[in-house]
Amino acid sequence: MSNEHSFEIENQENKNQKPSTVAAADLKAQGLLRGRRLSVKGKLFIGGCAATLVLLVALACSILFAGQPAAILVNGQQVAALKDQAQAEAVIADYLKEQGAAIGNEVYFAERVEVAAQAREGSDVLSRGKAQAALELTTTLKTNGAVIRVDGGQLLSVASVDTARQALENLKKTYLPEDETMQVLEVKFQQDVEVAPKEVFVSDVLNLDEAKLAMKDDSLTGAAPVTVLVVLEKTKVEDVPYQTRFETDGTLRTGQTKTKQTGVNGSREVTIQVAQANGQEIARQEISSNTLVEAVDEIILEGAVVRTASRSLQQVTDSGMIWPTTATRISSYYGPRSGDNHSGLDIDGEMGDPVWAAKAGTVVAAGYNGSYGNQVVLSHGDGLQTRYAHMQSVMVSVGDEVEIGQQVGTEGSTGNSTGSHLHFEVIIDGSTIDPLLYIK
């Protein structure tokens, strides 16, 4: 029986079902479909393998370069190797931050500084501290600071314009007086002083104290590069010394004197202006004066006749001098005294005792002179001088020619004196010598 006949019998037996016949072409199409599905799976498998391989290669590269040191380059030359790029960048940033904090201003490199991802093969990895030290040795830092110029020439560099101005103000304050009674009228610089912003090297930057010292430094030229001029004004009360007048009294013997009227100092209110340059007074001017108390003149009565001849007839020493006063007792000799050197001879006497020239000469000083009080200095030629000090009164003037024995004043206790006496000096070429060698 043929196959076609068998199909027909089965269909008849199952006549309640639809015929299930499949064409040969359909079977072939199903076979191709199964083959195509297998081809897609193969491609997915191959693609997955390729992706995995790429990930493995990338992982291997990352592992390979993870421990590779980075380098800090200065103008293209390696100066330090660090663990990695992040650490190298941090070292540079920290160094700039620390240096900027030291001067109070942002700083930057004068050179080209960069980080290379890979250091030279065989480079030793440095610590952060050593890497910063290498940066310090191989680079220079700059900042947008300021300079102070004096008469057009640059004097110094600071971190900022504000710092420069503050340094100049600090310099001015250095020369202001501590005396609260002095009024400051003006403070200025003698020179043309200018502050200007400028890019400067950090190594040249001075702090406030250093800048002030630099502007006061006189070691090179003997004069400070900056001069501060200060004008001050002060009002004060001061004594007005009384004047001494002499009147002749015929009742007194020659050489005797008597005080007719005691002198009294007056007082006045005076306003002065003082100019200073770097703390040294260069000018003083009296602006106004107002008398508060009038001075009272001292009046001294003198004997009617001055007999200088009688004094001249005293014994003249080999040096050509005579004893300079009526008193004879020596209260203090020439030489060491109380840890110091006494420059003359103190001859004890009464207030008003006459003092005369030990030798003829020319008056070169006459009047009040500090610790000497009222004094007369005579020049006798050839570098020889005599001094008569602490006198109550002076009876000659500068330029007078006096004879030996002529009265030049009266004993007193003016200046640095503890009692009435005559301080007598003999001076040769500006140096004192024991007077007893000349008058005894």
GROMACS .gro file of C-alpha atoms in nm, residues 66-424:
model
  359
   66ALA     CA    1   4.871   5.240   3.985
   67GLY     CA    2   5.209   5.241   4.157
   68GLN     CA    3   5.382   5.459   3.897
   69PRO     CA    4   5.538   5.774   4.064
   70ALA     CA    5   5.449   6.121   3.933
   71ALA     CA    6   5.703   6.400   3.887
   72ILE     CA    7   5.723   6.773   3.960
   73LEU     CA    8   5.885   6.955   3.670
   74VAL     CA    9   6.046   7.300   3.683
   75ASN     CA   10   6.093   7.446   3.336
   76GLY     CA   11   6.063   7.094   3.199
   77GLN     CA   12   6.324   6.942   3.434
   78GLN     CA   13   6.224   6.687   3.697
   79VAL     CA   14   6.308   6.807   4.049
   80ALA     CA   15   6.110   6.559   4.261
   81ALA     CA   16   5.919   6.231   4.230
   82LEU     CA   17   5.609   6.170   4.442
   83LYS     CA   18   5.390   5.867   4.504
   84ASP     CA   19   5.129   5.976   4.254
   85GLN     CA   20   4.996   6.274   4.064
   86ALA     CA   21   4.753   6.378   4.336
   87GLN     CA   22   5.031   6.395   4.594
   88ALA     CA   23   5.257   6.593   4.359
   89GLU     CA   24   4.982   6.849   4.299
   90ALA     CA   25   4.913   6.870   4.675
   91VAL     CA   26   5.281   6.936   4.750
   92ILE     CA   27   5.286   7.230   4.509
   93ALA     CA   28   4.960   7.373   4.643
   94ASP     CA   29   5.069   7.341   5.008
   95TYR     CA   30   5.407   7.503   4.936
   96LEU     CA   31   5.247   7.804   4.770
   97LYS     CA   32   4.992   7.832   5.052
   98GLU     CA   33   5.258   7.824   5.326
   99GLN     CA   34   5.481   8.079   5.152
  100GLY     CA   35   5.188   8.310   5.088
  101ALA     CA   36   5.080   8.291   5.453
  102ALA     CA   37   5.432   8.389   5.562
  103ILE     CA   38   5.407   8.728   5.386
  104GLY     CA   39   5.030   8.767   5.398
  105ASN     CA   40   4.982   8.769   5.024
  106GLU     CA   41   4.924   8.523   4.739
  107VAL     CA   42   5.246   8.401   4.575
  108TYR     CA   43   5.329   8.225   4.249
  109PHE     CA   44   5.628   8.072   4.076
  110ALA     CA   45   5.854   8.277   3.852
  111GLU     CA   46   5.934   7.952   3.666
  112ARG     CA   47   5.705   7.709   3.482
  113VAL     CA   48   5.608   7.443   3.739
  114GLU     CA   49   5.392   7.144   3.637
  115VAL     CA   50   5.318   6.782   3.724
  116ALA     CA   51   5.400   6.488   3.496
  117ALA     CA   52   5.191   6.174   3.540
  118GLN     CA   53   5.498   5.952   3.511
  119ALA     CA   54   5.838   6.017   3.670
  120ARG     CA   55   6.165   5.910   3.514
  121GLU     CA   56   6.229   5.541   3.539
  122GLY     CA   57   6.422   5.457   3.855
  123SER     CA   58   6.336   5.786   4.033
  124ASP     CA   59   6.341   5.778   4.412
  125VAL     CA   60   6.006   5.878   4.560
  126LEU     CA   61   6.050   6.169   4.802
  127SER     CA   62   5.854   6.256   5.113
  128ARG     CA   63   5.635   6.566   5.102
  129GLY     CA   64   5.883   6.760   5.313
  130LYS     CA   65   6.180   6.675   5.091
  131ALA     CA   66   5.978   6.751   4.779
  132GLN     CA   67   5.894   7.099   4.917
  133ALA     CA   68   6.262   7.151   4.999
  134ALA     CA   69   6.347   7.062   4.639
  135LEU     CA   70   6.092   7.318   4.520
  136GLU     CA   71   6.245   7.584   4.744
  137LEU     CA   72   6.592   7.517   4.602
  138THR     CA   73   6.491   7.518   4.237
  139THR     CA   74   6.227   7.790   4.216
  140THR     CA   75   6.180   8.157   4.296
  141LEU     CA   76   5.853   8.306   4.414
  142LYS     CA   77   5.686   8.631   4.317
  143THR     CA   78   5.390   8.825   4.447
  144ASN     CA   79   5.187   9.125   4.343
  145GLY     CA   80   5.332   9.348   4.616
  146ALA     CA   81   5.447   9.709   4.640
  147VAL     CA   82   5.762   9.919   4.654
  148ILE     CA   83   5.861  10.235   4.841
  149ARG     CA   84   6.052  10.483   4.626
  150VAL     CA   85   6.256  10.774   4.765
  151ASP     CA   86   6.332  11.060   4.525
  152GLY     CA   87   6.251  10.830   4.234
  153GLY     CA   88   6.479  10.544   4.341
  154GLN     CA   89   6.342  10.214   4.468
  155LEU     CA   90   6.429  10.163   4.835
  156LEU     CA   91   6.249   9.845   4.943
  157SER     CA   92   5.976   9.592   4.864
  158VAL     CA   93   5.680   9.483   5.078
  159ALA     CA   94   5.387   9.249   5.036
  160SER     CA   95   5.119   9.507   4.957
  161VAL     CA   96   5.041   9.876   4.914
  162ASP     CA   97   4.869   9.876   5.255
  163THR     CA   98   5.182   9.731   5.417
  164ALA     CA   99   5.396  10.000   5.255
  165ARG     CA  100   5.171  10.279   5.380
  166GLN     CA  101   5.161  10.131   5.730
  167ALA     CA  102   5.543  10.106   5.734
  168LEU     CA  103   5.568  10.478   5.649
  169GLU     CA  104   5.320  10.570   5.923
  170ASN     CA  105   5.516  10.358   6.173
  171LEU     CA  106   5.834  10.544   6.075
  172LYS     CA  107   5.666  10.880   6.139
  173LYS     CA  108   5.545  10.767   6.483
  174THR     CA  109   5.903  10.678   6.576
  175TYR     CA  110   5.994  11.047   6.583
  176LEU     CA  111   5.688  11.185   6.762
  177PRO     CA  112   5.769  11.317   7.114
  178GLU     CA  113   5.658  11.139   7.430
  179ASP     CA  114   5.609  11.480   7.594
  180GLU     CA  115   5.233  11.528   7.604
  181THR     CA  116   5.277  11.904   7.646
  182MET     CA  117   5.423  11.924   7.296
  183GLN     CA  118   5.163  11.979   7.025
  184VAL     CA  119   5.244  11.821   6.688
  185LEU     CA  120   5.179  12.077   6.414
  186GLU     CA  121   5.319  11.889   6.114
  187VAL     CA  122   5.478  11.557   6.022
  188LYS     CA  123   5.615  11.501   5.674
  189PHE     CA  124   5.900  11.349   5.476
  190GLN     CA  125   6.185  11.566   5.360
  191GLN     CA  126   6.230  11.355   5.048
  192ASP     CA  127   5.977  11.267   4.778
  193VAL     CA  128   5.843  10.935   4.911
  194GLU     CA  129   5.613  10.729   4.689
  195VAL     CA  130   5.427  10.397   4.724
  196ALA     CA  131   5.357  10.199   4.406
  197PRO     CA  132   5.214   9.851   4.335
  198LYS     CA  133   5.464   9.620   4.165
  199GLU     CA  134   5.539   9.255   4.103
  200VAL     CA  135   5.827   9.171   4.338
  201PHE     CA  136   6.034   8.870   4.437
  202VAL     CA  137   5.921   8.719   4.766
  203SER     CA  138   6.284   8.696   4.880
  204ASP     CA  139   6.300   9.079   4.865
  205VAL     CA  140   5.982   9.135   5.067
  206LEU     CA  141   6.035   9.300   5.409
  207ASN     CA  142   5.793   9.292   5.700
  208LEU     CA  143   5.684   9.606   5.888
  209ASP     CA  144   5.974   9.611   6.136
  210GLU     CA  145   6.233   9.534   5.867
  211ALA     CA  146   6.095   9.808   5.644
  212LYS     CA  147   6.114  10.066   5.925
  213LEU     CA  148   6.475   9.972   6.003
  214ALA     CA  149   6.568   9.991   5.634
  215MET     CA  150   6.431  10.346   5.615
  216LYS     CA  151   6.640  10.444   5.922
  217ASP     CA  152   6.961  10.268   5.820
  218ASP     CA  153   7.251  10.513   5.795
  219SER     CA  154   7.534  10.257   5.775
  220LEU     CA  155   7.608  10.315   5.405
  221THR     CA  156   7.600  10.692   5.366
  222GLY     CA  157   7.594  10.818   5.722
  223ALA     CA  158   7.242  10.952   5.674
  224ALA     CA  159   6.908  10.771   5.684
  225PRO     CA  160   6.748  10.733   5.339
  226VAL     CA  161   6.422  10.879   5.468
  227THR     CA  162   6.410  11.194   5.684
  228VAL     CA  163   6.101  11.267   5.893
  229LEU     CA  164   6.043  11.638   5.960
  230VAL     CA  165   5.834  11.721   6.267
  231VAL     CA  166   5.719  12.067   6.375
  232LEU     CA  167   5.621  12.095   6.742
  233GLU     CA  168   5.476  12.372   6.955
  234LYS     CA  169   5.492  12.413   7.329
  235THR     CA  170   5.374  12.676   7.577
  236LYS     CA  171   5.561  12.688   7.906
  237VAL     CA  172   5.635  12.915   8.201
  238GLU     CA  173   6.001  13.003   8.252
  239ASP     CA  174   6.207  13.220   8.484
  240VAL     CA  175   6.328  13.562   8.383
  241PRO     CA  176   6.667  13.613   8.556
  242TYR     CA  177   6.709  13.935   8.746
  243GLN     CA  178   6.976  14.183   8.640
  244THR     CA  179   7.253  14.308   8.870
  245ARG     CA  180   7.325  14.681   8.888
  246PHE     CA  181   7.620  14.842   9.065
  247GLU     CA  182   7.616  15.172   9.246
  248THR     CA  183   7.908  15.360   9.400
  249ASP     CA  184   7.900  15.414   9.776
  250GLY     CA  185   8.159  15.654   9.917
  251THR     CA  186   8.114  15.513  10.267
  252LEU     CA  187   8.260  15.177  10.171
  253ARG     CA  188   8.631  15.120  10.157
  254THR     CA  189   8.797  15.007   9.838
  255GLY     CA  190   8.701  14.654   9.741
  256GLN     CA  191   8.404  14.636   9.974
  257THR     CA  192   8.053  14.574   9.843
  258LYS     CA  193   7.711  14.574   9.996
  259THR     CA  194   7.376  14.451   9.871
  260LYS     CA  195   7.131  14.735   9.858
  261GLN     CA  196   6.847  14.539   9.693
  262THR     CA  197   6.815  14.165   9.657
  263GLY     CA  198   6.737  14.048   9.309
  264VAL     CA  199   6.425  13.842   9.239
  265ASN     CA  200   6.365  13.641   8.927
  266GLY     CA  201   6.052  13.709   8.729
  267SER     CA  202   5.851  13.471   8.513
  268ARG     CA  203   5.688  13.468   8.174
  269GLU     CA  204   5.471  13.244   7.961
  270VAL     CA  205   5.635  13.170   7.629
  271THR     CA  206   5.523  12.972   7.323
  272ILE     CA  207   5.794  12.818   7.108
  273GLN     CA  208   5.800  12.615   6.790
  274VAL     CA  209   6.067  12.349   6.738
  275ALA     CA  210   6.159  12.180   6.411
  276GLN     CA  211   6.318  11.834   6.424
  277ALA     CA  212   6.470  11.607   6.160
  278ASN     CA  213   6.466  11.240   6.261
  279GLY     CA  214   6.436  11.345   6.625
  280GLN     CA  215   6.720  11.600   6.619
  281GLU     CA  216   6.638  11.968   6.673
  282ILE     CA  217   6.727  12.178   6.369
  283ALA     CA  218   6.546  12.504   6.448
  284ARG     CA  219   6.370  12.682   6.735
  285GLN     CA  220   6.156  12.995   6.725
  286GLU     CA  221   5.976  13.192   6.993
  287ILE     CA  222   5.622  13.263   6.874
  288SER     CA  223   5.484  13.465   7.164
  289SER     CA  224   5.571  13.580   7.516
  290ASN     CA  225   5.366  13.711   7.806
  291THR     CA  226   5.528  13.846   8.127
  292LEU     CA  227   5.366  13.701   8.438
  293VAL     CA  228   5.593  13.847   8.709
  294GLU     CA  229   5.841  14.130   8.658
  295ALA     CA  230   6.199  14.059   8.769
  296VAL     CA  231   6.348  14.276   9.042
  297ASP     CA  232   6.703  14.403   8.981
  298GLU     CA  233   6.973  14.331   9.233
  299ILE     CA  234   7.160  14.648   9.340
  300ILE     CA  235   7.515  14.618   9.469
  301LEU     CA  236   7.696  14.906   9.638
  302GLU     CA  237   8.070  14.936   9.568
  303GLY     CA  238   8.349  15.129   9.736
  304ALA     CA  239   8.408  15.473   9.590
  305VAL     CA  240   8.767  15.411   9.487
  306VAL     CA  241   8.906  15.099   9.327
  307ARG     CA  242   9.275  15.076   9.415
  308THR     CA  243   9.401  14.815   9.173
  309ALA     CA  244   9.759  14.933   9.226
  310SER     CA  245   9.759  14.808   9.581
  311ARG     CA  246   9.656  14.465   9.461
  312SER     CA  247   9.913  14.474   9.187
  313LEU     CA  248  10.176  14.526   9.450
  314GLN     CA  249  10.097  14.188   9.604
  315GLN     CA  250  10.370  13.936   9.560
  316VAL     CA  251  10.382  13.832   9.196
  317THR     CA  252  10.487  13.471   9.140
  318ASP     CA  253  10.744  13.356   8.887
  319SER     CA  254  10.453  13.280   8.652
  320GLY     CA  255  10.349  13.646   8.667
  321MET     CA  256  10.027  13.589   8.865
  322ILE     CA  257   9.887  13.708   9.199
  323TRP     CA  258   9.635  13.558   9.441
  324PRO     CA  259   9.287  13.628   9.288
  325THR     CA  260   9.080  13.728   9.597
  326THR     CA  261   9.094  13.857   9.953
  327ALA     CA  262   9.008  13.517  10.100
  328THR     CA  263   9.298  13.279  10.167
  329ARG     CA  264   9.151  12.954  10.299
  330ILE     CA  265   9.145  12.670  10.043
  331SER     CA  266   8.835  12.455  10.083
  332SER     CA  267   8.902  12.213   9.794
  333TYR     CA  268   9.225  12.146   9.608
  334TYR     CA  269   9.285  12.062   9.242
  335GLY     CA  270   9.273  11.691   9.153
  336PRO     CA  271   9.072  11.380   9.248
  337ARG     CA  272   8.758  11.448   9.446
  338SER     CA  273   8.467  11.212   9.525
  339GLY     CA  274   8.545  10.980   9.236
  340ASP     CA  275   8.584  11.271   8.994
  341ASN     CA  276   8.855  11.525   8.910
  342HIS     CA  277   8.828  11.877   9.052
  343SER     CA  278   8.940  12.109   8.774
  344GLY     CA  279   9.032  12.407   8.988
  345LEU     CA  280   9.099  12.552   9.331
  346ASP     CA  281   8.813  12.648   9.566
  347ILE     CA  282   8.903  12.952   9.782
  348ASP     CA  283   8.659  12.998  10.069
  349GLY     CA  284   8.531  13.351  10.124
  350GLU     CA  285   8.235  13.566  10.216
  351MET     CA  286   7.955  13.661   9.983
  352GLY     CA  287   8.059  13.979   9.802
  353ASP     CA  288   8.436  13.948   9.859
  354PRO     CA  289   8.618  14.106   9.562
  355VAL     CA  290   8.763  13.887   9.287
  356TRP     CA  291   9.038  14.032   9.066
  357ALA     CA  292   9.244  13.934   8.765
  358ALA     CA  293   9.540  13.714   8.859
  359LYS     CA  294   9.714  13.845   8.548
  360ALA     CA  295   9.646  14.107   8.283
  361GLY     CA  296   9.443  13.977   7.992
  362THR     CA  297   9.135  13.998   7.769
  363VAL     CA  298   8.784  13.896   7.880
  364VAL     CA  299   8.671  13.609   7.653
  365ALA     CA  300   8.367  13.499   7.860
  366ALA     CA  301   8.151  13.687   8.107
  367GLY     CA  302   7.813  13.578   8.240
  368TYR     CA  303   7.619  13.273   8.349
  369ASN     CA  304   7.750  12.931   8.234
  370GLY     CA  305   7.566  12.626   8.369
  371SER     CA  306   7.737  12.456   8.665
  372TYR     CA  307   7.999  12.736   8.680
  373GLY     CA  308   7.728  12.991   8.754
  374ASN     CA  309   7.844  13.350   8.699
  375GLN     CA  310   8.195  13.332   8.557
  376VAL     CA  311   8.471  13.532   8.391
  377VAL     CA  312   8.736  13.379   8.165
  378LEU     CA  313   9.050  13.578   8.083
  379SER     CA  314   9.291  13.505   7.801
  380HIS     CA  315   9.654  13.591   7.874
  381GLY     CA  316   9.805  13.486   7.540
  382ASP     CA  317  10.007  13.181   7.435
  383GLY     CA  318   9.718  12.946   7.519
  384LEU     CA  319   9.703  13.055   7.885
  385GLN     CA  320   9.364  13.132   8.042
  386THR     CA  321   9.221  13.178   8.391
  387ARG     CA  322   8.861  13.114   8.505
  388TYR     CA  323   8.678  13.279   8.798
  389ALA     CA  324   8.352  13.097   8.875
  390HIS     CA  325   8.048  13.080   9.111
  391MET     CA  326   8.063  13.457   9.147
  392GLN     CA  327   7.777  13.662   9.286
  393SER     CA  328   7.830  13.931   9.026
  394VAL     CA  329   8.030  13.996   8.710
  395MET     CA  330   8.184  14.340   8.660
  396VAL     CA  331   8.341  14.310   8.313
  397SER     CA  332   8.223  14.232   7.961
  398VAL     CA  333   8.357  14.021   7.678
  399GLY     CA  334   8.631  14.209   7.494
  400ASP     CA  335   8.742  14.419   7.793
  401GLU     CA  336   9.115  14.451   7.855
  402VAL     CA  337   9.189  14.415   8.227
  403GLU     CA  338   9.501  14.482   8.430
  404ILE     CA  339   9.653  14.254   8.688
  405GLY     CA  340   9.463  14.306   9.014
  406GLN     CA  341   9.161  14.471   8.846
  407GLN     CA  342   8.831  14.360   8.998
  408VAL     CA  343   8.627  14.138   8.770
  409GLY     CA  344   8.349  14.039   9.009
  410THR     CA  345   8.249  13.933   9.363
  411GLU     CA  346   8.247  13.597   9.537
  412GLY     CA  347   7.915  13.414   9.547
  413SER     CA  348   7.750  13.073   9.524
  414THR     CA  349   7.591  13.056   9.178
  415GLY     CA  350   7.575  12.745   8.958
  416ASN     CA  351   7.668  12.409   9.111
  417SER     CA  352   7.788  12.545   9.444
  418THR     CA  353   7.726  12.461   9.811
  419GLY     CA  354   7.848  12.787   9.964
  420SER     CA  355   8.013  13.118   9.897
  421HIS     CA  356   8.359  13.066   9.742
  422LEU     CA  357   8.570  13.136   9.434
  423HIS     CA  358   8.642  12.851   9.193
  424PHE     CA  359   8.971  12.946   9.024
   0.00000   0.00000   0.00000
